[in-house]
Amino acid sequence: MSEESKRRLSEGLARLQAELENLEADEATRQRLGDLARRVERQLEAGGEESHDSLLKELEAELLRFEVEHPRLTAILNDIMVALANMGI
């Protein structure tokens, strides 16, 4: 995994955390997204112990849920998915 890929993913995760702090959504949604962000962070640190397919499917599902109501969040999740894909995850 290149340093550039790690940097882009870290930046995406930081933007996601910032967006979650200001997100107007119910607590369950905020919790689900926060948990997902932490899983991506663990994936980055561990270097691949968690199922990549499962993680990408969850990111895609969240992306679809928020596409209309939260376009900024959608863009951030999409950036994270692209960074993971570029890393071969």
XYZ file of N, CA and C in Angstrom, residues 29-39:
33
model
N -28.108 6.001 12.997
C -27.382 6.249 11.752
C -25.986 6.762 12.045
N -25.898 7.701 12.967
C -24.592 8.250 13.339
C -23.695 7.148 13.900
N -24.278 6.293 14.730
C -23.520 5.192 15.331
C -23.028 4.226 14.259
N -23.912 3.869 13.323
C -23.555 2.933 12.252
C -22.402 3.478 11.412
N -22.471 4.757 11.067
C -21.406 5.367 10.270
C -20.107 5.480 11.063
N -20.218 5.812 12.339
C -19.025 5.878 13.183
C -18.351 4.523 13.303
N -19.158 3.477 13.487
C -18.618 2.115 13.559
C -17.929 1.730 12.253
N -18.550 2.086 11.153
C -17.975 1.778 9.846
C -16.643 2.502 9.651
N -16.583 3.756 10.058
C -15.332 4.520 9.951
C -14.233 3.870 10.791
N -14.582 3.412 11.988
C -13.587 2.754 12.845
C -13.101 1.439 12.221
N -14.004 0.702 11.558
C -13.590 -0.534 10.879
C -12.610 -0.241 9.754
